[in-house]
Amino acid sequence: MLRTLLVSGELELPVLPEVSAKLLRISNDPNCEANALADVIRRDPSVASHLMRIANSAMYSAGSPIVSLQQAVARLGLRRIREIVMIISCQNRVFDVTGFETEIRRSFRRSLGAAIFGQEIARIRRINVEEAFLCGLLHDVGRPVLLQSLVDLQKEHETDFETADMIAAVEEFRVRVGGDLIEQWKLPSRVANAIRCQETDETVLGGNQEAHVLKFAIDLARITLEQDDTADDTADGGACRHSMIPVLNLYPDQVELLLGKRDEVREWVNNSV
Amino acid sequence: MKPLHDHYDIIVIGSGPAGQNAAIAAANSNARVVIIEREVEVGGSCVQYGTIPSKTLRETSVTLDAFKRRSGDVFEISRTDDLQINSLMTRLDQVVYAHQQTTRRHLDILGIERLHGQASFVSSHELKVQNNFGDTVTLRGNFIVIATGSRPRTPDNIEVDHENIFDSDSILSMTYLPRSLAVFGGGVIASEYASTFAALGVRVVMIDRFLQPLGFLDPELVAGFTSTFQRNGGELRGSTNVLSVEWDGVSSVRTLLDDGELLETDKALVAMGRVANIDALKLEAASLAATDRGLLKVNEHFQTSVPYIYAVGDTIGPPALASTSMEQGRRAVNHAFGFPKSAALDVIPMGIYTIPEISSIGLNKAQAIEEHGSALVGRVDLTDLARGQIMAVSDGLLKLVADPQGSEIVGVQIVGEGATELIHLGQMAMLAGASVDVLANSIFNFPTLAEAYRLAALDIVCQRDSLTDQDNPSRTRQQLEAVSDAET
């Protein structure tokens, strides 16, 4: 059933309930500042991916692909962005994944963290920052999409899947589905490639810089957001010996700089999800 | 990271043009040499972020510009609003790879060892090299050459985020071509990028505190550059200071100028000078110190205050050109080993890869007057040449500068397509001590831009004749040209 869904291309990415409310409020407020609008787009993988998808659709795209959120905002203009946000807030489903809310939130939090760490790594390595942010933000879109689809399937077929089986299935397919979705949404091929390579061994990654950045960013986000509250913040969770450090040619002072962003990232993520 | 030895005749820090040439010169003398490089690959920032990538983009831009001019109205050249920069630089990876492979091969053939890591001084003869994980090894060297290059300077009032506000190391990380770009600065890098992006159809606004960009050049060459830049839609804001620059959080970079204007562009490029990469070297451990301008002070042999430590390239400041740096590297090593100097540093050309190109060697008119009391200058507009017309050259000028007698060639300045190649004919003439008359009486291929040399030389001959024979009306260059053509 899952395979059928994958092939059908009918998978959709709902939004979080509070984000939906926020979008409605913003899109209905004519005095809402452009900054607030841009900010909400950056803080949510669902909204970002919908915006990118719509920006790259035949209706809005002028032919060449839109490759970043900023480019989308700059090219489409605020009036159209407001329209799109309204469409997302009215037409998009809100997550309805009883029993998996924590999974969804953890995925979103890690995605936001990976986006911020990705952009910071990109800044240091002089790699495209906008693309690194997008890779981080969308690297796990396959997971919530699959979870929602499985929950929907359960309801449709009035059956109960084992939770462990569902999680295992999601874990198995999330990267592939994520990459396929990014491609379907006509996002940059480098983003899709990086997302597909997030679990690939570094020895076969070659010169895929976006994938190198993403791999390190995901782990930095995990270390930052998922360590025990009581854990010593000076502990780096293995970040200082991460396999991507030599690949990205980062030096200890630069890694320290990244680890020094942990509080900032935590705060940003906590304020977002 | 494990060096083959712990003691070397010479340790070179940095593998850019200066470091490579220092190492090659040393290896040619059978010295035991190691190059320490912070980046994974050899070549320094020249290959990673600087010369090679920017010239690759520029080449595409020049080709498009030339095609537009030469095709007349037969073909229409247009681009989409969202053109991706990567698509303009598809050859970049190949170009960089080929360059790195060639460099590696040269170094390997000569037995030059390469060590990847960040170097810092432990003492004046010892260096610690740290790898990505912080593990270190210590090396000793009889001589040490510092060739660590430079990085873009960031002014205090501008926060470069490498996302919307770039420096010259990050500007080419943009994946799509912006609709508009503010360029802060009026030096070589600012002018090169400004003209490249303008030729690609980006609305470029170049802002600098000086009235004109490239103020160190002959004003006529600068005029050739600014006229093409403005014809391509570029805008010059001279004598203007930038008060603040910020990203509006949505889609624009807002630049507040000191005349009160608020300029909005998609992106901005800060190109306001460079600083030497010497902070990580821990100079104090070698009893060295940077100057107030953050550079290393050297004597005419490129020795620092510690005689067996040399500094070359961007670490010692202007001219900070790859060509000059290469020679500095060779000279430093030659001095260390007691070998004679190689080529004369004053006949090294300067190439600026603006659109159109600018190149210069030796003295310009003002410098020649200062040195010789007066000077004769032969001028040729490249659009007057048959080849210039065929190539649809829009701006171009060659100036041949001679001594007051109109005999010795003391300098050449060129603005126009192919200037950085064309300059070498003048360089060879100067190195060989060829006189103005040699150029005036030479036969060049027809039609070529090199013909400009002969015409400029004839211009000088014409001026010289009128100075030496005041009683007879002087012949014009065109008359001399006709006589010369008839004779040949």
mmCIF file of C-alpha atoms in Angstrom, chain A residues 151-159:
data_model
loop_
_atom_site.group_PDB
_atom_site.id
_atom_site.type_symbol
_atom_site.label_atom_id
_atom_site.label_comp_id
_atom_site.label_asym_id
_atom_site.label_seq_id
_atom_site.Cartn_x
_atom_site.Cartn_y
_atom_site.Cartn_z
ATOM 1 C CA VAL A 151 -2.074 6.836 9.785
ATOM 2 C CA ASP A 152 -4.471 7.664 6.954
ATOM 3 C CA LEU A 153 -4.120 4.139 5.582
ATOM 4 C CA GLN A 154 -4.918 2.706 8.987
ATOM 5 C CA LYS A 155 -8.106 4.695 9.131
ATOM 6 C CA GLU A 156 -9.064 3.951 5.575
ATOM 7 C CA HIS A 157 -8.648 0.229 6.036
ATOM 8 C CA GLU A 158 -9.870 0.234 9.613
ATOM 9 C CA THR A 159 -6.867 -1.673 10.714
#
